[in-house]
Short mmCIF file of C-alpha atoms in Angstrom, two decimals:
data_model
loop_
_atom_site.label_atom_id
_atom_site.label_comp_id
_atom_site.label_asym_id
_atom_site.label_seq_id
_atom_site.Cartn_x
_atom_site.Cartn_y
_atom_site.Cartn_z
CA UNK A 23 -12.29 -5.91 7.01
CA UNK A 24 -9.70 -5.41 9.74
CA UNK A 25 -9.44 -7.74 12.75
CA UNK A 26 -7.46 -6.93 15.89
CA UNK A 27 -4.57 -9.00 14.57
CA UNK A 28 -4.52 -6.90 11.43
CA UNK A 29 -4.27 -3.47 13.00
CA UNK A 30 -0.52 -3.35 12.54
CA UNK A 31 -0.15 -2.92 8.84
CA UNK A 32 2.01 -1.35 6.19
CA UNK A 33 0.84 1.05 3.50
CA UNK A 34 2.75 1.22 0.25
CA UNK A 35 2.23 4.61 -1.38
CA UNK A 36 3.53 5.32 -4.86
CA UNK A 37 3.03 8.57 -6.75
CA UNK A 38 2.67 9.45 -10.39
CA UNK A 39 4.47 11.98 -12.57
CA UNK A 40 3.10 15.47 -12.24
CA UNK A 41 0.03 16.36 -14.26
CA UNK A 42 0.10 19.64 -16.25
CA UNK A 43 -2.27 22.32 -15.01
CA UNK A 44 -5.48 22.84 -16.96
CA UNK A 45 -5.50 25.63 -19.48
CA UNK A 46 -6.79 28.95 -18.15
CA UNK A 47 -10.40 29.64 -19.04
CA UNK A 48 -11.99 33.05 -19.61
CA UNK A 49 -14.02 32.52 -16.42
CA UNK A 50 -11.36 31.22 -14.06
CA UNK A 51 -7.72 32.34 -14.06
CA UNK A 52 -5.19 29.86 -12.71
CA UNK A 53 -3.17 30.62 -9.59
CA UNK A 54 0.27 29.04 -9.63
CA UNK A 55 1.04 26.61 -6.82
CA UNK A 56 4.39 25.76 -5.30
CA UNK A 57 4.28 22.09 -6.28
CA UNK A 58 2.77 20.16 -9.18
CA UNK A 59 -0.36 18.10 -8.76
CA UNK A 60 0.38 14.42 -8.29
CA UNK A 61 -2.32 12.02 -7.11
CA UNK A 62 -1.16 9.16 -4.88
CA UNK A 63 -1.72 5.49 -5.43
CA UNK A 64 -2.06 3.46 -2.25
CA UNK A 65 -2.38 -0.20 -1.35
CA UNK A 66 -2.77 -1.64 2.14
CA UNK A 67 -1.03 -4.91 2.91
CA UNK A 68 -0.57 -7.17 5.89
CA UNK A 69 1.11 -10.53 6.25
CA UNK A 70 -1.79 -12.55 4.81
CA UNK A 71 -3.64 -10.54 2.23
CA UNK A 72 -3.73 -7.43 0.11
CA UNK A 73 -6.63 -5.02 0.34
CA UNK A 74 -7.28 -3.11 -2.87
CA UNK A 75 -7.53 0.64 -2.41
CA UNK A 76 -10.30 0.68 -5.00
CA UNK A 77 -12.68 -0.55 -2.31
CA UNK A 78 -14.58 2.32 -0.70
CA UNK A 79 -13.68 2.70 2.95
CA UNK A 80 -10.30 0.99 2.79
CA UNK A 81 -8.05 2.96 5.11
CA UNK A 82 -5.45 3.64 2.47
CA UNK A 83 -6.78 6.46 0.35
CA UNK A 84 -5.26 9.77 1.36
CA UNK A 85 -6.70 12.88 -0.23
CA UNK A 86 -4.97 14.80 -2.98
CA UNK A 87 -4.37 18.53 -3.20
CA UNK A 88 -5.16 19.75 -6.70
CA UNK A 89 -4.02 22.88 -8.50
CA UNK A 90 -4.96 26.04 -6.64
CA UNK A 91 -7.23 28.27 -8.70
CA UNK A 92 -9.28 31.40 -8.43
CA UNK A 93 -12.47 29.32 -8.32
CA UNK A 94 -12.06 28.67 -4.62
CA UNK A 95 -10.64 32.11 -3.96
CA UNK A 96 -13.96 33.54 -5.13
CA UNK A 97 -15.92 31.08 -2.98
CA UNK A 98 -14.11 31.26 0.35
CA UNK A 99 -14.82 33.83 3.02
CA UNK A 100 -13.26 37.25 3.09
CA UNK A 101 -11.03 36.72 6.10
CA UNK A 102 -11.83 39.18 8.85
CA UNK A 103 -9.12 40.28 11.24
CA UNK A 104 -9.89 41.04 14.88
CA UNK A 105 -7.63 42.85 17.30
CA UNK A 106 -8.17 40.28 20.03
CA UNK A 107 -8.06 36.56 19.37
CA UNK A 108 -7.52 35.37 22.90
CA UNK A 109 -10.54 37.02 24.58
CA UNK A 110 -13.87 35.26 24.75
CA UNK A 111 -15.55 38.22 23.07
CA UNK A 112 -13.08 38.00 20.19
CA UNK A 113 -13.72 34.29 19.81
CA UNK A 114 -17.52 34.67 19.81
CA UNK A 115 -17.28 37.56 17.38
CA UNK A 116 -15.35 35.41 14.92
CA UNK A 117 -17.84 32.55 15.25
CA UNK A 118 -20.76 34.94 14.77
CA UNK A 119 -19.28 36.37 11.57
CA UNK A 120 -18.57 32.85 10.33
CA UNK A 121 -22.29 32.06 10.42
CA UNK A 122 -23.50 35.60 9.63
CA UNK A 123 -21.21 37.00 6.95
CA UNK A 124 -21.39 40.71 6.28
CA UNK A 125 -23.19 41.73 3.10
CA UNK A 126 -20.84 42.10 0.15
CA UNK A 127 -19.72 45.45 -1.11
CA UNK A 128 -21.57 46.76 -4.13
CA UNK A 129 -20.17 45.00 -7.19
CA UNK A 130 -18.44 46.89 -9.93
CA UNK A 131 -20.12 47.09 -13.33
CA UNK A 132 -17.87 44.33 -14.66
CA UNK A 133 -18.57 42.08 -11.68
CA UNK A 134 -22.33 42.54 -11.71
CA UNK A 135 -22.54 41.87 -15.42
CA UNK A 136 -20.89 38.46 -15.28
CA UNK A 137 -20.93 36.84 -11.82
CA UNK A 138 -19.79 33.24 -11.44
CA UNK A 139 -23.00 31.19 -11.39
CA UNK A 140 -22.81 28.10 -9.17
CA UNK A 141 -24.99 25.02 -9.06
CA UNK A 142 -24.99 22.76 -5.99
CA UNK A 143 -25.37 18.98 -6.33
CA UNK A 144 -27.23 17.74 -3.27
CA UNK A 145 -28.65 19.59 -0.28
CA UNK A 146 -25.91 18.29 2.02
CA UNK A 147 -25.38 19.86 5.44
CA UNK A 148 -21.84 20.86 4.51
CA UNK A 149 -23.16 23.07 1.69
CA UNK A 150 -24.21 25.80 4.12
CA UNK A 151 -20.74 26.47 5.47
CA UNK A 152 -18.79 25.48 2.38
CA UNK A 153 -20.65 27.41 -0.30
CA UNK A 154 -23.82 29.23 0.76
CA UNK A 155 -22.47 31.49 3.50
CA UNK A 156 -19.22 32.25 1.64
CA UNK A 157 -21.19 33.20 -1.47
CA UNK A 158 -23.20 35.71 0.57
CA UNK A 159 -20.05 37.76 1.14
CA UNK A 160 -18.94 37.81 -2.52
CA UNK A 161 -20.75 40.02 -5.03
CA UNK A 162 -19.14 38.21 -7.96
CA UNK A 163 -20.61 34.81 -7.01
CA UNK A 164 -24.23 33.70 -7.34
CA UNK A 165 -25.55 30.31 -6.24
CA UNK A 166 -28.13 29.94 -8.97
CA UNK A 167 -29.42 26.38 -8.59
CA UNK A 168 -29.77 23.48 -6.16
CA UNK A 169 -30.47 19.85 -7.07
CA UNK A 170 -31.66 17.17 -4.64
CA UNK A 171 -33.19 13.73 -5.03
CA UNK A 172 -36.19 14.85 -2.98
CA UNK A 173 -38.39 17.65 -4.38
CA UNK A 174 -39.35 18.95 -0.95
CA UNK A 175 -35.75 19.12 0.22
CA UNK A 176 -34.64 20.97 -2.91
CA UNK A 177 -37.48 23.48 -2.54
CA UNK A 178 -36.77 24.00 1.17
CA UNK A 179 -33.08 24.59 0.49
CA UNK A 180 -33.90 27.09 -2.26
CA UNK A 181 -36.31 29.03 -0.03
CA UNK A 182 -33.90 29.15 2.89
CA UNK A 183 -30.96 30.44 0.86
CA UNK A 184 -32.74 32.43 -1.81
CA UNK A 185 -31.67 30.14 -4.66
CA UNK A 186 -33.49 30.91 -7.91
CA UNK A 187 -33.72 27.38 -9.33
CA UNK A 188 -34.54 24.11 -7.58
CA UNK A 189 -34.30 20.74 -9.30
CA UNK A 190 -35.81 17.81 -7.42
CA UNK A 191 -36.59 14.14 -7.88
CA UNK A 192 -35.24 11.61 -10.32
CA UNK A 193 -32.83 13.14 -12.80
CA UNK A 194 -32.39 16.32 -10.73
CA UNK A 195 -28.60 16.25 -10.77
CA UNK A 196 -28.44 15.86 -14.54
CA UNK A 197 -31.01 18.62 -15.05
CA UNK A 198 -28.78 21.01 -13.11
CA UNK A 199 -25.76 19.98 -15.19
CA UNK A 200 -27.76 20.58 -18.37
CA UNK A 201 -28.65 24.11 -17.27
CA UNK A 202 -26.80 26.45 -19.68
CA UNK A 203 -26.75 29.27 -17.11
CA UNK A 204 -24.51 27.33 -14.71
CA UNK A 205 -20.74 28.06 -14.93
CA UNK A 206 -19.47 25.86 -12.12
CA UNK A 207 -20.70 23.05 -9.90
CA UNK A 208 -20.08 22.38 -6.23
CA UNK A 209 -20.10 18.63 -5.52
CA UNK A 210 -20.62 17.77 -1.81
CA UNK A 211 -22.12 14.34 -2.49
CA UNK A 212 -20.92 11.27 -0.53
CA UNK A 213 -17.41 10.12 -1.48
CA UNK A 214 -18.68 7.15 -3.46
CA UNK A 215 -20.59 9.49 -5.80
CA UNK A 216 -17.77 12.00 -6.40
CA UNK A 217 -16.37 10.30 -9.49
CA UNK A 218 -19.65 9.73 -11.32
CA UNK A 219 -21.05 13.22 -10.91
CA UNK A 220 -17.78 15.07 -11.31
CA UNK A 221 -17.16 13.32 -14.62
CA UNK A 222 -20.71 14.16 -15.73
CA UNK A 223 -20.26 17.79 -14.68
CA UNK A 224 -17.00 18.06 -16.63
CA UNK A 225 -18.65 16.41 -19.63
CA UNK A 226 -21.33 19.12 -19.42
CA UNK A 227 -18.62 21.79 -19.58
CA UNK A 228 -18.81 22.89 -15.94
CA UNK A 229 -15.92 23.81 -13.66
CA UNK A 230 -16.07 21.73 -10.47
CA UNK A 231 -15.37 22.49 -6.82
CA UNK A 232 -15.14 18.97 -5.39
CA UNK A 233 -15.38 18.01 -1.75
CA UNK A 234 -12.50 16.02 -0.35
CA UNK A 235 -11.36 13.38 -0.85
CA UNK A 236 -11.57 13.64 -4.62
CA UNK A 237 -12.71 10.05 -5.10
CA UNK A 238 -12.70 6.55 -3.64
CA UNK A 239 -9.61 5.50 -5.57
CA UNK A 240 -6.44 6.98 -7.00
CA UNK A 241 -7.40 5.69 -10.44
CA UNK A 242 -10.69 7.59 -10.37
CA UNK A 243 -8.82 10.70 -9.25
CA UNK A 244 -6.33 10.44 -12.10
CA UNK A 245 -9.14 10.05 -14.64
CA UNK A 246 -11.06 13.07 -13.32
CA UNK A 247 -8.11 15.44 -13.43
CA UNK A 248 -6.99 14.15 -16.82
CA UNK A 249 -10.50 14.72 -18.19
CA UNK A 250 -10.66 18.23 -16.68
CA UNK A 251 -7.35 19.08 -18.35
CA UNK A 252 -8.56 17.71 -21.67
CA UNK A 253 -11.72 19.82 -21.42
CA UNK A 254 -9.83 22.94 -20.33
CA UNK A 255 -11.83 23.13 -17.10
CA UNK A 256 -10.90 23.73 -13.49
CA UNK A 257 -11.35 20.82 -11.07
CA UNK A 258 -10.40 21.78 -7.53
CA UNK A 259 -10.47 19.72 -4.33
CA UNK A 260 -12.25 21.84 -1.73
CA UNK A 261 -9.67 22.33 1.01
CA UNK A 262 -10.15 25.70 2.72
CA UNK A 263 -6.91 26.05 4.64
CA UNK A 264 -4.46 26.81 1.74
CA UNK A 265 -6.28 30.09 1.11
CA UNK A 266 -6.21 31.30 4.71
CA UNK A 267 -3.53 33.81 5.75
CA UNK A 268 -2.61 31.64 8.75
CA UNK A 269 -1.52 28.73 6.56
CA UNK A 270 0.28 31.08 4.20
CA UNK A 271 2.17 32.53 7.17
CA UNK A 272 3.15 29.04 8.38
CA UNK A 273 4.32 28.20 4.88
CA UNK A 274 6.37 31.40 4.68
CA UNK A 275 8.12 30.65 7.99
CA UNK A 276 9.05 27.12 6.92
CA UNK A 277 9.92 27.89 3.30
CA UNK A 278 11.94 30.91 4.42
CA UNK A 279 14.02 28.56 6.61
CA UNK A 280 13.73 30.80 9.66
CA UNK A 281 13.93 27.61 11.74
CA UNK A 282 16.12 25.64 9.34
CA UNK A 283 15.12 22.47 7.53
CA UNK A 284 12.27 20.26 8.72
CA UNK A 285 13.37 17.32 10.88
CA UNK A 286 9.97 15.82 11.72
CA UNK A 287 6.25 16.57 11.58
CA UNK A 288 3.12 15.58 13.49
CA UNK A 289 -0.39 16.20 12.14
CA UNK A 290 -3.59 15.26 13.93
CA UNK A 291 -7.26 15.74 13.14
CA UNK A 292 -9.53 13.79 15.47
CA UNK A 293 -12.74 14.14 17.46
CA UNK A 294 -13.81 12.56 20.77
CA UNK A 295 -16.18 9.63 21.07
CA UNK A 296 -19.76 10.84 20.77
CA UNK A 297 -19.03 13.73 18.44
CA UNK A 298 -20.37 11.80 15.44
CA UNK A 299 -23.63 9.86 15.45
CA UNK A 300 -23.66 6.22 14.40
CA UNK A 301 -25.93 7.20 11.50
CA UNK A 302 -23.35 9.60 10.05
CA UNK A 303 -22.38 8.71 6.47
CA UNK A 304 -18.73 8.77 7.56
CA UNK A 305 -19.36 5.32 9.05
CA UNK A 306 -20.92 3.88 5.88
CA UNK A 307 -18.52 1.68 3.94
CA UNK A 308 -20.59 1.70 0.76
CA UNK A 309 -20.47 5.52 0.63
CA UNK A 310 -16.70 5.70 1.00
CA UNK A 311 -16.57 6.08 4.77
CA UNK A 312 -13.66 5.80 7.18
CA UNK A 313 -11.49 8.20 9.16
CA UNK A 314 -8.71 8.37 6.58
CA UNK A 315 -11.21 9.09 3.83
CA UNK A 316 -12.70 11.92 5.90
CA UNK A 317 -10.22 13.52 8.31
CA UNK A 318 -7.07 11.78 7.19
CA UNK A 319 -7.06 13.47 3.81
CA UNK A 320 -6.64 16.82 5.61
CA UNK A 321 -3.60 15.48 7.42
CA UNK A 322 -1.83 14.25 4.33
CA UNK A 323 -2.82 17.32 2.35
CA UNK A 324 -1.20 19.79 4.73
CA UNK A 325 1.81 17.53 5.29
CA UNK A 326 2.45 17.43 1.55
CA UNK A 327 2.01 21.19 1.25
CA UNK A 328 4.42 21.97 4.08
CA UNK A 329 6.97 19.42 2.86
CA UNK A 330 6.62 20.59 -0.76
CA UNK A 331 6.63 16.92 -1.73
CA UNK A 332 4.72 13.66 -1.63
CA UNK A 333 5.72 10.86 0.77
CA UNK A 334 8.22 8.35 -0.59
CA UNK A 335 7.68 5.56 1.93
CA UNK A 336 5.37 4.40 4.69
CA UNK A 337 7.35 3.60 7.81
CA UNK A 338 4.43 2.28 9.87
CA UNK A 339 0.65 2.30 9.98
CA UNK A 340 -2.08 0.99 12.27
CA UNK A 341 -5.86 1.18 12.16
CA UNK A 342 -8.44 1.13 14.97
CA UNK A 343 -11.66 -0.68 14.17
CA UNK A 344 -15.05 -1.21 15.77
CA UNK A 345 -17.31 -4.24 15.79
CA UNK A 346 -20.18 -1.88 14.99
CA UNK A 347 -18.45 -0.75 11.79
CA UNK A 348 -16.13 -3.60 10.81
CA UNK A 349 -15.49 -2.47 7.24
CA UNK A 350 -14.01 0.95 7.98
CA UNK A 351 -11.23 2.40 10.10
CA UNK A 352 -12.42 4.37 13.13
CA UNK A 353 -8.95 5.82 13.43
CA UNK A 354 -5.60 5.47 11.69
CA UNK A 355 -2.08 6.49 12.63
CA UNK A 356 0.64 6.35 9.99
CA UNK A 357 4.24 7.52 9.86
CA UNK A 358 5.40 8.47 6.37
CA UNK A 359 8.83 9.40 5.07
CA UNK A 360 9.04 12.69 3.17
CA UNK A 361 12.12 13.81 1.20
CA UNK A 362 14.09 16.60 2.83
CA UNK A 363 14.13 20.05 1.26
CA UNK A 364 17.03 19.54 -1.16
CA UNK A 365 15.58 16.32 -2.55
CA UNK A 366 12.03 17.70 -2.68
CA UNK A 367 13.27 20.68 -4.70
CA UNK A 368 15.18 18.40 -7.05
CA UNK A 369 12.06 16.27 -7.51
CA UNK A 370 9.95 19.33 -8.28
CA UNK A 371 12.45 20.60 -10.84
CA UNK A 372 12.63 17.18 -12.49
CA UNK A 373 8.83 16.82 -12.61
CA UNK A 374 8.63 13.89 -10.17
CA UNK A 375 7.35 13.87 -6.59
CA UNK A 376 8.74 10.45 -5.65
CA UNK A 377 12.51 10.49 -6.16
CA UNK A 378 14.63 7.55 -5.04
CA UNK A 379 16.08 8.75 -1.73
CA UNK A 380 17.81 7.05 1.16
CA UNK A 381 16.42 7.03 4.70
CA UNK A 382 18.97 9.68 5.70
CA UNK A 383 17.53 11.97 3.03
CA UNK A 384 14.01 11.89 4.49
CA UNK A 385 12.18 13.07 7.60
CA UNK A 386 9.26 11.30 9.36
CA UNK A 387 5.73 12.71 9.47
CA UNK A 388 3.23 11.04 11.80
CA UNK A 389 -0.39 11.54 10.76
CA UNK A 390 -3.41 10.70 12.91
CA UNK A 391 -7.11 10.75 12.11
CA UNK A 392 -9.79 9.45 14.46
CA UNK A 393 -13.59 9.49 14.77
CA UNK A 394 -13.74 8.39 18.42
CA UNK A 395 -10.87 9.42 20.64
CA UNK A 396 -11.29 7.54 23.93
CA UNK A 397 -11.72 9.43 27.23
CA UNK A 398 -8.59 10.25 29.17
CA UNK A 399 -8.18 8.26 32.39
CA UNK A 400 -11.30 6.40 31.30
CA UNK A 401 -13.75 9.21 32.10
CA UNK A 402 -12.37 12.64 31.08
CA UNK A 403 -13.70 13.48 27.60
CA UNK A 404 -10.99 13.85 24.99
CA UNK A 405 -10.50 17.20 23.29
CA UNK A 406 -10.75 17.82 19.56
CA UNK A 407 -7.33 17.58 17.94
CA UNK A 408 -6.54 19.75 14.92
CA UNK A 409 -2.90 20.70 14.92
CA UNK A 410 0.39 20.56 13.08
CA UNK A 411 3.71 20.39 14.92
CA UNK A 412 6.86 20.85 12.85
CA UNK A 413 10.28 20.29 14.42
CA UNK A 414 13.13 21.96 12.56
CA UNK A 415 16.90 22.29 12.93
CA UNK A 416 16.63 25.48 14.97
CA UNK A 417 13.26 25.36 16.60
CA UNK A 418 9.65 24.27 16.49
CA UNK A 419 6.41 25.54 14.94
CA UNK A 420 2.95 24.63 16.23
CA UNK A 421 -0.15 25.52 14.18
CA UNK A 422 -3.39 25.07 16.09
CA UNK A 423 -6.69 24.47 14.27
CA UNK A 424 -5.30 24.24 10.76
CA UNK A 425 -8.53 22.72 9.42
CA UNK A 426 -10.84 25.58 10.53
CA UNK A 427 -8.57 28.61 11.05
CA UNK A 428 -11.36 31.12 10.33
CA UNK A 429 -13.02 30.08 13.63
CA UNK A 430 -9.88 30.34 15.75
CA UNK A 431 -6.19 29.55 15.40
CA UNK A 432 -2.74 30.43 16.59
CA UNK A 433 0.82 29.86 15.41
CA UNK A 434 3.43 29.23 18.09
CA UNK A 435 7.08 29.61 17.09
CA UNK A 436 9.99 28.61 19.31
CA UNK A 437 13.51 29.35 18.05
CA UNK A 438 16.56 27.62 19.49
CA UNK A 439 20.30 28.07 19.09
CA UNK A 440 20.62 24.65 17.47
CA UNK A 441 21.73 23.10 20.76
CA UNK A 442 18.32 23.01 22.41
CA UNK A 443 18.42 26.39 24.17
CA UNK A 444 15.39 28.58 23.45
CA UNK A 445 16.36 32.03 22.22
CA UNK A 446 12.94 33.32 21.16
CA UNK A 447 9.27 32.38 21.60
CA UNK A 448 6.29 34.08 20.00
CA UNK A 449 2.66 33.54 19.09
CA UNK A 450 1.11 34.84 15.89
CA UNK A 451 -2.46 35.08 14.55
CA UNK A 452 -3.68 36.04 11.11
#
């Protein structure tokens, strides 16, 4: 529990040696990623006590980006390009296609003979956007089964989405895992249930697409990925953005050093007060709630991907709390130190993401997540924040809406002469 006197706190984040990628399976080829997987360990401390990160809802668990694989490539939307992104008609067209994907092209003989068969654990609201609609646009993916604790809910979900098998009631999740026709499982259960049912899915020989964050604790995360590797299965944390052309373009600009080395970074994902109901599971401590556990994992994920490294130190951190939800953080702002390019590359080559570096060899990244941004001037509703701002030696890059780029996004690039004078400005969309 955080009191007002405890809002100023320090987070100590240590990282582990990189974990080898799982062996390729005949169903799912592995896509190489620019940096090795390395789950973080985090502990929150203040002057009087230590709060163990193993407790669900503690504001210290930042999500982990796992190995990128073709599992999610086959589940995400086919990205549709539109000639106009700035017109209202272009925006509404993109939103329409997001919720009404075009029918897939006729599958080839090889595709139709062996589609990837998915089972969904839980009839969660997120399943519609995260798995059901994307699957409709892919001929090589079939959502074959749904499991829910309530029979009626499982049946209703199956009817709505045309799912062939519905498992409901006590033991429904295990019945789905025992189904020999299922190749892979999508796990959108509450955070506190991720570890249990992911481990059971892996034990049943299923690949797993796992909602973020992977688990309530770093230790659970390590165990899951180690078990997946041992079983030769793919376990992938379900971040969408790495597979979108917009993120790949941002990455290319930064990795290509068009603007020079990164000097600082700001990442924010936050929603205004009133956007989430009090009954939302994000506010439930026992289910792994809290802003860092929900939105904050996006912020750290993209910061790590753009930095090509894990943070080596926490420079500052503060959490906002609410008397209505005293066990979780409503919002958290943290500034982390990331190793600069040369040291990040050395760490990657040596197999470690946390090299010993001096302060001069790092750059700061400020990350913000918040469930209830207060009104501006006390009455003007706050706007949703979902952006990345990267300041480099010779300019600045701003990526708007990194979390949901398929709805709308833009990339703003400002190049300078190194002395502060702007020599080029442009806006890109993908």
